[in-house]
Coordinates of C-alpha atoms in Angstrom, one line a residue:
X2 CA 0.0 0.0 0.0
X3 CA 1.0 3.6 -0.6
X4 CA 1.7 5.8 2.3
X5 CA -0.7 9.0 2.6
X6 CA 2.6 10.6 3.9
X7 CA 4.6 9.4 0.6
X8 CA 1.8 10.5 -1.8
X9 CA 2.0 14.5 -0.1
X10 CA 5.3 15.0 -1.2
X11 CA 4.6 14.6 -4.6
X12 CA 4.2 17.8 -6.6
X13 CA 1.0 19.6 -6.7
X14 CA 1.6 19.8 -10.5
X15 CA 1.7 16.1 -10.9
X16 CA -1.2 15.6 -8.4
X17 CA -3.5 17.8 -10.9
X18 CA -2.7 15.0 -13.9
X19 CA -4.5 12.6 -11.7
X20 CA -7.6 10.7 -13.0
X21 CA -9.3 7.7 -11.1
X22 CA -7.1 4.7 -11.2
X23 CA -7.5 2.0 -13.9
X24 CA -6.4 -1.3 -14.4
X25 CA -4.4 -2.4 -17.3
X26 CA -6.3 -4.4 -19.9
X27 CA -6.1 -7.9 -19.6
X28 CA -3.9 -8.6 -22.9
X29 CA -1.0 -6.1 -20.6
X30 CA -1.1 -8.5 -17.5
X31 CA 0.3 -11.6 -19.7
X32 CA 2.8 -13.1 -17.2
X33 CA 3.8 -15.9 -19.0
X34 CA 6.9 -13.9 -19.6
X35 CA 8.4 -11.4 -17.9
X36 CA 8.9 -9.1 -20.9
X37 CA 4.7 -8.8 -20.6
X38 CA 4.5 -8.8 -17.2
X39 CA 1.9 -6.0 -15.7
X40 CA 3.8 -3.7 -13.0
X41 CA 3.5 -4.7 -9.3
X42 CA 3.6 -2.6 -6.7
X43 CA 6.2 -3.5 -4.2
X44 CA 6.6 -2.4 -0.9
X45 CA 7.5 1.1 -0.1
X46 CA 11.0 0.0 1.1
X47 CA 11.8 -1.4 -1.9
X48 CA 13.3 1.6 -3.5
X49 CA 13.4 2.2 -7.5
X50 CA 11.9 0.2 -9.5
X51 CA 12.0 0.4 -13.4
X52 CA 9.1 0.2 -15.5
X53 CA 7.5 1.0 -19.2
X54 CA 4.5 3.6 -19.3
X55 CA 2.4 3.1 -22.0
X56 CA 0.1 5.6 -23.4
X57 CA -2.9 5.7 -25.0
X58 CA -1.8 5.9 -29.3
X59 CA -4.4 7.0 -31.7
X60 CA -3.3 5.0 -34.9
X61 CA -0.2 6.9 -37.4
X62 CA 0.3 4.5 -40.4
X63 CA -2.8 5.3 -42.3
X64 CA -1.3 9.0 -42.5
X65 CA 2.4 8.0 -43.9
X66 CA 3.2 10.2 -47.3
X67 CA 5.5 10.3 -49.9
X68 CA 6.5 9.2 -53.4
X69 CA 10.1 7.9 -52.5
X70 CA 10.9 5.0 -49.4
X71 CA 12.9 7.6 -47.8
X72 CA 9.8 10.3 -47.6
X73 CA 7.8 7.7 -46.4
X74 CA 10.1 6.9 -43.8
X75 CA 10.7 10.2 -43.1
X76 CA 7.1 10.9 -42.7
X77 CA 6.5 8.1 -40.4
X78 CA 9.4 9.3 -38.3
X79 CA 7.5 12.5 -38.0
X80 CA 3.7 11.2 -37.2
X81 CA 5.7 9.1 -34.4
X82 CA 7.5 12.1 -33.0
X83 CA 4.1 14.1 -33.0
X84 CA 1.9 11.6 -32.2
X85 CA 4.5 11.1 -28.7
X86 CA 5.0 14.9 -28.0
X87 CA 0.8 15.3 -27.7
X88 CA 0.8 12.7 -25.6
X89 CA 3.6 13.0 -23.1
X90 CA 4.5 16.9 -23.0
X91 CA 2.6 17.5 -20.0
X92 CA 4.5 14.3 -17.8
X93 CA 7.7 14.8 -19.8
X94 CA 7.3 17.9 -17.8
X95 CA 6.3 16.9 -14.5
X96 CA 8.8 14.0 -14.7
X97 CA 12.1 16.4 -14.9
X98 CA 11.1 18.1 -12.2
X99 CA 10.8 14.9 -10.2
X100 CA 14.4 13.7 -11.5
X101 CA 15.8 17.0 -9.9
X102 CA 13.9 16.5 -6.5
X103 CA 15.5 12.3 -6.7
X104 CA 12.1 10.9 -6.7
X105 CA 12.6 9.9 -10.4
X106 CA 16.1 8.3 -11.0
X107 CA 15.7 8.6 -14.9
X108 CA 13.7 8.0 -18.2
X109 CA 14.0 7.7 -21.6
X110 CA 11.3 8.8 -24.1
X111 CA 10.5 6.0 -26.6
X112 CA 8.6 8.0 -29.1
X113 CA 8.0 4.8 -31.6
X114 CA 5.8 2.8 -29.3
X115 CA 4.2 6.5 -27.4
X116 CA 6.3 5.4 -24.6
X117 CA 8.3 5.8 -21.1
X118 CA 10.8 4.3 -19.7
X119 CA 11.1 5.5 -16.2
X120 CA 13.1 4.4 -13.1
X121 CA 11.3 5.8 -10.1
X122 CA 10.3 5.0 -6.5
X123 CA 6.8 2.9 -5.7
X124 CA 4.6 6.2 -5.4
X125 CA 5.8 8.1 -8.0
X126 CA 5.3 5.4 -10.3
X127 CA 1.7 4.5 -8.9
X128 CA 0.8 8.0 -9.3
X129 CA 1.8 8.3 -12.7
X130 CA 0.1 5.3 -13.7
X131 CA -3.0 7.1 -13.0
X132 CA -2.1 10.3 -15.0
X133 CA -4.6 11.1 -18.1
X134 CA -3.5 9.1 -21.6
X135 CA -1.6 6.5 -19.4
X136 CA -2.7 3.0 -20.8
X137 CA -0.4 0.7 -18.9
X138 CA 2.9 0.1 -16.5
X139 CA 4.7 -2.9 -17.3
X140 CA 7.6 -4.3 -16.0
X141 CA 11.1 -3.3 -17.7
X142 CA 12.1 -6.9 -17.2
X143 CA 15.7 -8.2 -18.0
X144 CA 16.9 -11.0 -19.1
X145 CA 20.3 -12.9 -20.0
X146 CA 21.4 -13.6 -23.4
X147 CA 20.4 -17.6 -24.1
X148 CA 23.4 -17.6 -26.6
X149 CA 25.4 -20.5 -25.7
X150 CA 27.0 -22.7 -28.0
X151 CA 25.0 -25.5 -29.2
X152 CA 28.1 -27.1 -30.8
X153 CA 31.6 -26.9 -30.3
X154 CA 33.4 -24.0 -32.4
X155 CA 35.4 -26.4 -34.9
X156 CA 38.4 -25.6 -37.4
X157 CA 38.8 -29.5 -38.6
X158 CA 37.9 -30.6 -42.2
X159 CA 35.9 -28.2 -43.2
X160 CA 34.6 -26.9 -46.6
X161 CA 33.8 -23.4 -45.8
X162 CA 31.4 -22.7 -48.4
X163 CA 28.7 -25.5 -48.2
X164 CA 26.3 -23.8 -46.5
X165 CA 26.6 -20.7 -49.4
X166 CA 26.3 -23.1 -51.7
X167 CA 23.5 -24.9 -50.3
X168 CA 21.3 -21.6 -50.5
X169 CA 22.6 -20.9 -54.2
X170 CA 24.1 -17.5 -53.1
X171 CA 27.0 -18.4 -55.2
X172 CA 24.5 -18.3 -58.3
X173 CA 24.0 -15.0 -57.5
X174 CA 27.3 -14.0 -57.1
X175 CA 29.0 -15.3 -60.4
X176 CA 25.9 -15.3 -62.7
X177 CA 25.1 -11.4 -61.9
X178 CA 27.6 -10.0 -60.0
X179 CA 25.3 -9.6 -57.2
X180 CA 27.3 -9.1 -53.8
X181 CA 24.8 -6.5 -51.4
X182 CA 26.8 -3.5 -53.2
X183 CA 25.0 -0.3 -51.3
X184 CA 22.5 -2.3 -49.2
X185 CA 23.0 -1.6 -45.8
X186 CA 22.2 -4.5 -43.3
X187 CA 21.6 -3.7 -39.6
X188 CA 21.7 -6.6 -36.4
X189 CA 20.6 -6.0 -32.9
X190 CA 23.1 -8.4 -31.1
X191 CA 25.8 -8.2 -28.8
X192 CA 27.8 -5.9 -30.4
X193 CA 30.1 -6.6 -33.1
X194 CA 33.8 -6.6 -33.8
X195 CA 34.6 -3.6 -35.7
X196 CA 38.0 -4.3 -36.6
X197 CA 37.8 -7.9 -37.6
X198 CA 39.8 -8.3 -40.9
X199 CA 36.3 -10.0 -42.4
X200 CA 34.4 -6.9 -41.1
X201 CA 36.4 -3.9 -40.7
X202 CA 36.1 -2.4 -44.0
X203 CA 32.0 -3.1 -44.6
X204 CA 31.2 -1.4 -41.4
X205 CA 29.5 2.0 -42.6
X206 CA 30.6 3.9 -40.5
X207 CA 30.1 7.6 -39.2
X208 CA 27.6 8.7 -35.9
X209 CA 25.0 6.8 -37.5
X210 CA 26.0 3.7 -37.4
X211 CA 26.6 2.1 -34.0
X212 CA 24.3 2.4 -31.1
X213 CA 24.8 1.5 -27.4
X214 CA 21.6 1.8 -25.3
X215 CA 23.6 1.7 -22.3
X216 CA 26.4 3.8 -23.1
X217 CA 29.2 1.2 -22.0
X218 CA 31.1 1.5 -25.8
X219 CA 30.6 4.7 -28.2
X220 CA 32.6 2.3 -31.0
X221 CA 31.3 -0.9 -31.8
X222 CA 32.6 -3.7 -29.9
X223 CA 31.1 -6.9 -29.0
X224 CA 31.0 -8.0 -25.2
X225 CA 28.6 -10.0 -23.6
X226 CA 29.9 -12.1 -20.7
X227 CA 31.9 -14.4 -20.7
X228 CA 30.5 -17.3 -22.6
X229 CA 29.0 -14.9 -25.3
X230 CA 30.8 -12.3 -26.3
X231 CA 31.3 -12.5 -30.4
X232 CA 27.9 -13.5 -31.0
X233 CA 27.0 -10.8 -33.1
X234 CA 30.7 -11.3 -35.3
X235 CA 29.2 -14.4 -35.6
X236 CA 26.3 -13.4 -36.9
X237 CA 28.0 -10.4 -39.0
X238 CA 30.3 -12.5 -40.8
X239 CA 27.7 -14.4 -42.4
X240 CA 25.7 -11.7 -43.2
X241 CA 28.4 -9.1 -44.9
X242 CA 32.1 -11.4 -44.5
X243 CA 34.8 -11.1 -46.7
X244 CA 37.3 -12.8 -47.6
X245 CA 40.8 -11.2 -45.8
X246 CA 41.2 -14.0 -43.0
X247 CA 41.6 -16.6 -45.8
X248 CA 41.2 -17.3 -49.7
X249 CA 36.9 -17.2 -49.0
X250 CA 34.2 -15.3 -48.4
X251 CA 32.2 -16.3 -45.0
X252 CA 29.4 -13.8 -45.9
X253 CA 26.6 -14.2 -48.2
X254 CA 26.4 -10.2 -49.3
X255 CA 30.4 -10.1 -48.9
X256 CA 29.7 -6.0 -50.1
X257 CA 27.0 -5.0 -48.1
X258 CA 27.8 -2.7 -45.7
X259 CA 26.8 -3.2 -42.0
X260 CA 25.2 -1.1 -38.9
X261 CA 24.9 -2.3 -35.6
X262 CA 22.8 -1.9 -32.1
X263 CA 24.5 -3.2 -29.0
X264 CA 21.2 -4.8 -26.8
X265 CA 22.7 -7.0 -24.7
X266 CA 24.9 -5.1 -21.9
X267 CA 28.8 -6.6 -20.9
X268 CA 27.3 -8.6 -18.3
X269 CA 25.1 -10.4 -21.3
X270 CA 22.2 -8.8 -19.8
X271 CA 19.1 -7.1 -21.9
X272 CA 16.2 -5.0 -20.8
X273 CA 12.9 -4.7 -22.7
X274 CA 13.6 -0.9 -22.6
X275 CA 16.8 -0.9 -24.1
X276 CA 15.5 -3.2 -26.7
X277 CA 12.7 -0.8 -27.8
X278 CA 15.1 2.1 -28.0
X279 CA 17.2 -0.5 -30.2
X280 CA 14.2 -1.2 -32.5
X281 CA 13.6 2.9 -32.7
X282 CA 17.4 3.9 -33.6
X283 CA 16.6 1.7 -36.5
X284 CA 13.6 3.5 -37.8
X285 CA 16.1 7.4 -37.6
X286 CA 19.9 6.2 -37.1
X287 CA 21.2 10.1 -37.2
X288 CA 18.2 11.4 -35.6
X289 CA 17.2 14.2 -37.8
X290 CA 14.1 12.3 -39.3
X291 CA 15.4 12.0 -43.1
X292 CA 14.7 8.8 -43.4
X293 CA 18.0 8.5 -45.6
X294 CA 20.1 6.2 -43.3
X295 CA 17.4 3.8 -42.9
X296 CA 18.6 0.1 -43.0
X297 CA 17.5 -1.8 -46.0
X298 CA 17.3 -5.3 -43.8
X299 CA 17.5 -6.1 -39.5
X300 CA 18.5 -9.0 -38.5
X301 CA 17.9 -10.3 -34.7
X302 CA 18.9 -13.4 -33.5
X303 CA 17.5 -13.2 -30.4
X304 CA 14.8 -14.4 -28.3
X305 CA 12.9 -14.1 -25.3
X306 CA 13.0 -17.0 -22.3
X307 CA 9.9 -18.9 -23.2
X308 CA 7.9 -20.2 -25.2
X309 CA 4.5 -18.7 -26.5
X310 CA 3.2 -15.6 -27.3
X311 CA 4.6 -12.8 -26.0
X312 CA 3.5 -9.3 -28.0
X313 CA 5.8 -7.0 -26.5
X314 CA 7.8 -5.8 -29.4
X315 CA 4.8 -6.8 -31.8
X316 CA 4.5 -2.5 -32.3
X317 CA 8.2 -2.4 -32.6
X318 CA 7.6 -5.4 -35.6
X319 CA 4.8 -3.2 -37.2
X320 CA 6.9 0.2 -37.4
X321 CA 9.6 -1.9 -39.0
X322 CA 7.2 -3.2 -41.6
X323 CA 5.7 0.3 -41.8
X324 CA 9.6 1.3 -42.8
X325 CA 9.8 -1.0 -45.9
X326 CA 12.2 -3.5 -43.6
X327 CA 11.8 -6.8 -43.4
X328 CA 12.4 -7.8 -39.8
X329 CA 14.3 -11.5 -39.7
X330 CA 14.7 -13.2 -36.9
X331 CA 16.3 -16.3 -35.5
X332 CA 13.3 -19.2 -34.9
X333 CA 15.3 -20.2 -31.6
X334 CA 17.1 -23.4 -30.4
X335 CA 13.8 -24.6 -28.5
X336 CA 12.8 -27.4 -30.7
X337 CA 12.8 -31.3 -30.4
X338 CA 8.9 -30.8 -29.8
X339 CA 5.9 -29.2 -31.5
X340 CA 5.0 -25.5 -30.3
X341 CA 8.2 -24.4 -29.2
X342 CA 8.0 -21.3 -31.0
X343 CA 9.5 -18.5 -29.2
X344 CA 8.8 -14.6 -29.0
X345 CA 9.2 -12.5 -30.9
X346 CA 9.9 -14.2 -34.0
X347 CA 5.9 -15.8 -33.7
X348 CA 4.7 -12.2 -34.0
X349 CA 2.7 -11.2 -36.7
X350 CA 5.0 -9.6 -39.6
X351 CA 8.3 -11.2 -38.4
X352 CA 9.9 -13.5 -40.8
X353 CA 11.1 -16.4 -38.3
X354 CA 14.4 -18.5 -39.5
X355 CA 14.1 -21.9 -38.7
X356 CA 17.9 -24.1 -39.2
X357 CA 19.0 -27.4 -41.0
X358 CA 21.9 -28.9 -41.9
X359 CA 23.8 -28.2 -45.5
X360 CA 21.8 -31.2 -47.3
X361 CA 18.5 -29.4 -45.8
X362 CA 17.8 -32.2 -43.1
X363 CA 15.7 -31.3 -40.1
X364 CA 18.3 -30.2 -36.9
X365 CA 16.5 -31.2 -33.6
X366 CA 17.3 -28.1 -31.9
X367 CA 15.2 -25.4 -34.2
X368 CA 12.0 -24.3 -32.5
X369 CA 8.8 -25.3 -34.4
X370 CA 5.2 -24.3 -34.9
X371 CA 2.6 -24.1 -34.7
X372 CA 2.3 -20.7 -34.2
X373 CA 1.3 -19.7 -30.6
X374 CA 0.3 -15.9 -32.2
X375 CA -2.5 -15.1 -34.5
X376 CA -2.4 -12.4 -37.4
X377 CA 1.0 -13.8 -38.6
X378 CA 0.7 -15.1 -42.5
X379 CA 3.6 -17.3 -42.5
X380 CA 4.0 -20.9 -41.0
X381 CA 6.3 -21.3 -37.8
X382 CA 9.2 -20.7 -39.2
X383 CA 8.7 -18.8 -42.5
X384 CA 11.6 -21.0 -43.9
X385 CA 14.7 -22.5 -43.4
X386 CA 18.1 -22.1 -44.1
X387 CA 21.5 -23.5 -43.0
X388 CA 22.8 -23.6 -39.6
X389 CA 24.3 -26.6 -38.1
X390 CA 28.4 -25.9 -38.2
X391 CA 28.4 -23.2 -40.9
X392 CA 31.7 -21.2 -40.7
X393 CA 31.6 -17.6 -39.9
X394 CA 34.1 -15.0 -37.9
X395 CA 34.8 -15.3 -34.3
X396 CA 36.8 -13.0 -31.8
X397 CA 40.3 -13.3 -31.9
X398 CA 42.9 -15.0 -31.8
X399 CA 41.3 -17.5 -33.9
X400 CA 39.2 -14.7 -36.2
X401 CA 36.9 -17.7 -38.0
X402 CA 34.9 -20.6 -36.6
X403 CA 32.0 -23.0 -37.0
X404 CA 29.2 -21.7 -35.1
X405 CA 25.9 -24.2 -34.7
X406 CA 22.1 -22.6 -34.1
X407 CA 19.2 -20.8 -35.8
X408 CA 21.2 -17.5 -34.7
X409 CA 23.3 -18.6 -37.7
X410 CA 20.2 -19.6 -40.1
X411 CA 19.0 -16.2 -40.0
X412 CA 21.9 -14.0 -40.8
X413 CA 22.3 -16.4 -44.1
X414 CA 18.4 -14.9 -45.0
X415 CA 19.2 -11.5 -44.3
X416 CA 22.3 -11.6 -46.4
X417 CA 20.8 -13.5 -49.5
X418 CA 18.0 -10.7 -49.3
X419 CA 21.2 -8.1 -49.6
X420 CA 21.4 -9.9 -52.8
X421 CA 18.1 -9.6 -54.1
X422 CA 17.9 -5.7 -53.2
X423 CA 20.6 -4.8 -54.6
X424 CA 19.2 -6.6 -58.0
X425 CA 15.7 -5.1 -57.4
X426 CA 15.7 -1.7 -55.4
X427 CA 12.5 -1.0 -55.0
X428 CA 10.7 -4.4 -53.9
X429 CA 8.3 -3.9 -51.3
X430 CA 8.3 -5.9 -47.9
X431 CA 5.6 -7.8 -49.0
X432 CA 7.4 -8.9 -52.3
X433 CA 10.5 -9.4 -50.4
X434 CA 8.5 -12.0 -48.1
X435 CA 6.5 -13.3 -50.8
X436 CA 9.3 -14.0 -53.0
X437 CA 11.3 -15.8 -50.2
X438 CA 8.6 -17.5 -49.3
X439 CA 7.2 -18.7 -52.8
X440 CA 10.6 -19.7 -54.0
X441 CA 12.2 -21.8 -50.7
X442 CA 12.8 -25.4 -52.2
X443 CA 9.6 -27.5 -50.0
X444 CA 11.2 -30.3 -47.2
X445 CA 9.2 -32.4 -45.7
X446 CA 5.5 -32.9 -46.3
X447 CA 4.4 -31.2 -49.2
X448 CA 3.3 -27.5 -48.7
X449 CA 4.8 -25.6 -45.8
X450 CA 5.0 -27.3 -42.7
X451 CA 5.5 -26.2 -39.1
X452 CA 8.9 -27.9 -38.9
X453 CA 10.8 -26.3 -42.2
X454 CA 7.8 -23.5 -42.6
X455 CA 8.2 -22.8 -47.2
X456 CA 11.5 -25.2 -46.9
X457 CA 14.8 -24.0 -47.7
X458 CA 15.9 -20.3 -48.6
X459 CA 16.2 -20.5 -52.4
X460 CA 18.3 -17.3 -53.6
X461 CA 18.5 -18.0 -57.3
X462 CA 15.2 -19.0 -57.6
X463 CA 13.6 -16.0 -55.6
X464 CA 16.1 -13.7 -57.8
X465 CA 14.5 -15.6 -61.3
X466 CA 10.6 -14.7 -59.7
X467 CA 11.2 -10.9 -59.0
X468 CA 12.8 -10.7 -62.7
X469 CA 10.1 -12.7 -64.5
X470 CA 7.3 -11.2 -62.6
X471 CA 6.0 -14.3 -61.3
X472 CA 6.0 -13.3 -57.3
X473 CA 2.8 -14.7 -56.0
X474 CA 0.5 -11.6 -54.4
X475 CA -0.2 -14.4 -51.3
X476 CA 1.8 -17.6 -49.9
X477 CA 0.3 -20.6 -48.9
X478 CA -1.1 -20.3 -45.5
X479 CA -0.3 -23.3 -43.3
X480 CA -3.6 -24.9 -41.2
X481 CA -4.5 -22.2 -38.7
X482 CA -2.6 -21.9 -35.0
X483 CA -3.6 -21.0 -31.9
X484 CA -3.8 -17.4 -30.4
X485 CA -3.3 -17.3 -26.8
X486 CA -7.2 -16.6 -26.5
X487 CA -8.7 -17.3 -30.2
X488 CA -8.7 -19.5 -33.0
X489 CA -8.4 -17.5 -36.4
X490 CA -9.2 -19.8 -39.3
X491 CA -7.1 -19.0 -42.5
X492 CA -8.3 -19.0 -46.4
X493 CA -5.5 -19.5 -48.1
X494 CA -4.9 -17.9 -52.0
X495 CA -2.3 -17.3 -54.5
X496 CA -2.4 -15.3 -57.1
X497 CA 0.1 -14.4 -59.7
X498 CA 1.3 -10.8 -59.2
X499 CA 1.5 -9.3 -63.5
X500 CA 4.3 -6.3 -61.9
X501 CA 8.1 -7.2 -63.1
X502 CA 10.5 -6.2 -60.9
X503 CA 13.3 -4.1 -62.6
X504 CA 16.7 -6.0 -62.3
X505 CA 20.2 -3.4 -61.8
X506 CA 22.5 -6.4 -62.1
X507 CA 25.9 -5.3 -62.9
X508 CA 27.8 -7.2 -65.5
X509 CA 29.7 -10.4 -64.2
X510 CA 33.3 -9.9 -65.2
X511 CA 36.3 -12.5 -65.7
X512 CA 37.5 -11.0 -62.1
X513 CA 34.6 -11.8 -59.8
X514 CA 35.9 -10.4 -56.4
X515 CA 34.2 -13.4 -54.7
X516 CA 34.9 -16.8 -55.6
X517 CA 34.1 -20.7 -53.4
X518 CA 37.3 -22.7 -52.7
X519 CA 36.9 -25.2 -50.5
X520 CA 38.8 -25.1 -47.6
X521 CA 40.0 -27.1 -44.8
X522 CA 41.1 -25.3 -41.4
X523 CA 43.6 -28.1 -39.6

């Protein structure tokens, strides 16, 4: 209970914001993860605690302009911006004056998702929740990075391009010269090794390009623990490698050029805050709401710790979407059993990566469907790609290694849609999906399945679809899965889109750059 005492002390400003108290809405109290968890009071010794405020948001992406992607980023920048400033001037207000009197440690605004994130003691928080335009409090929960190896790192008898191969990203490369030149492919990991011979000279560099939520590194590094630093060069080097560590390229878009959001802490430790202002950097990197340094892919291998449907980065998915980026993400190592889909790759619009091995047989350890949330149009996973021992870069001193997981899956899609992009500039999301979708080579039963979703990423073929205009409009839907409260049933239809792409494919010359020798690492 609050103390009458506690509540006095609060400013009579703040006190005239007040409106009766009322509950958060039953789809904020889902606790069956802490990311979702509804704010509790605690006692009044407890001191600070740290929580989300969540206000009420009239909808924004009906209003987005332009003729160009970057005005309609820019726009939707703006109507975010706006649509936070009417909503939160009055307690942005209140709350500086309660960080001067130490009754509100700190907050961050998080204008893409019209909310707070606020550190405060027990009354100040309870009071605010009661403030006019306040939807919810939820827990800013945290939670350790589940990035341990699945496989021993391995250097023995390997032929480091299988996996490339296997996707037919080398089709791309030597047939039209396509290698992610000018696409620019963000991650939200652990960080990533800036000066790794592989990386260093595909980072793009400048203010816009690296961001650290918590401020521990203002030049990309990667530290996340002990036992996970390097994930994210892991990840990187199979997105955008090169070739300087050995006679190879490790990377599917070798010439992409790569950005980078830091949301796991040194200790390995995220918060859902920190995430959320990860997932808004993306949408304005330089903050002056352009919409010119916008990433043209994001890639997050990353979950959260159970399985299910958890919606809190669902708005963070949708803005993404709304930005003409395709948000990938890693399926999660989960599997072994039906309905170990994790959050948020389950939410609707994000394209989940589920992982096989090179000859496309199933690996136990990628999470499955069904899917536990309604409103997405893709099985659980979307599709499949390589992941069991593929070879990537690693920290020093030994710069490359195998690396097992769908972390690794995922990276391979967001490179091998570099590839397309750079081919066809202009492809919406929705083509972008559709095409990978429509082209993966089937596993499994016939028709996507909840196991290897459309079946394998297919680069050459989803490259021959956008040029011949023969992207289908819809995918197959798979039979319908469970919400956490309803059953949706699906009509599924596909249509043949009559719109060709328009193909930039450079010439491919006697001196391709990027080349597959197989190589084994003794």
């Amino acid at each position: 209970m609050i103390h009458v005492a506690r509540i006095a002390l609060l400013t009579l400003a703040l006190l005239a914001l007040l409106t009766p108290f009322r509950t958060p809405p039953a789809s904020a109290r889902d606790t069956r993860n802490p990311a979702a968890a509804a704010w509790v009071q605690p006692e009044p010794s407890a001191g600070q605690s740290s929580v989300i405020i969540y206000f009420d948001s009239p909808p924004v992406l009906n209003a987005v302009s332009g003729t160009t992607r970057a005005e309609r980023r820019a726009s939707l920048v703006r109507l975010l911006h706006a649509r936070a400033d009417a909503a939160q001037a009055q307690l942005r207000g209140e709350l500086a004056k309660l960080q001067s009197q130490g009754r509100a440690l700190s907050y961050t605004v998080l204008w893409g998702i019209n909310a707070i994130a606020l550190t405060a003691d027990a009354a100040t928080i309870q009071l605010i929740s009661r403030a006019p335009g306040v939807a919810r409090v939820t827990q800013n929960a945290s939670f350790s990075a589940r990035l341990e190896p699945l496989a021993p790192p391995s250097l023995d008898a390997l032929d480091a391009t299988e996996n490339l191969k296997a996707i037919k990203a080398d089709q791309l490369w030597l047939q039209y010269n396509l290698t992610g030149k000018d696409i620019v492919v963000a991650i939200l990991d652990t960080g990533v090794k800036a000066d790794h011979p592989d990386l260093a000279t595909k980072y793009r560099g400048g203010t816009n390009s690296w961001f650290d939520p918590y401020g521990q590194h203002a030049t990309p590094a990667d530290q996340a623990g002990t036992s996970r630093s390097g994930h994210g060069t892991e990840v990187m080097g199979l997105i955008v490698g090169g070739d300087a560590s050995g006679t190879y390229s490790i990377g599917v878009a070798p010439d992409a050029k790569w950005i980078a959001a830091k949301i796991f802490d040194d200790s390995g430790t995220a918060t859902t805050a920190k995430i959320h202002e990860a997932m808004q950097w993306l949408l304005d990197p330089n903050m002056d709401k352009s919409g010119t340094d916008v990433p043209d892919i994001v890639n997050n291998s990353w979950d959260l710790e159970t399985s299910g449907c958890n919606l809190e980065f669902a708005p963070d998915i949708q803005l993404l979407l709304a930005a003409d980026i395709l948000p990938i993400f890693a399926a999660g190592n989960s599997g072994y059993n039906p309905s170990s889909d994790l959050s948020p790759a389950n939410n609707p619009g994000a394209f989940a990566i589920g992982a096989v091995d090179n000859d496309g047989n199933e690996l136990g350890l990628s999470s499955r469907g069904p899917n536990s949330c309604a409103g997405n149009p893709d099985t659980f996973p979307s599709l499949v790609a390589p992941g069991n021992q593929v070879f990537t870069a690693a920290l020093p001193p030994a710069n490359n290694h195998t690396a097992t997981g769908t972390s690794f899956a995922a990276p391979q899609v967001a490179g091998g849609l570099a590839l397309l992009l750079q081919a066809f500039r202009s492809t919406s999301v929705d083509m972008q999906r559709n095409a990978l979708i429509a082209s993966a080579t089937d596993l499994g039963d016939i028709g996507p399945d909840s196991t290897f979703g459309a079946g394998m990423l297919n680069l050459l073929d989803a490259y021959t679809m956008l040029k011949d205009g023969t992207v289908p409009t819809s995918t197959p839907s798979p039979s319908p899965s469970p919400s956490p409260s309803t059953t949706t049933t699906t009509t599924t239809t596909t249509t043949t889109t009559t719109t060709t792409a328009t193909a930039t494919t450079a010439t491919p010359t006697p001196t391709q750059a990027y080349v597959f020798l197989p190589l084994t690492v003794r």
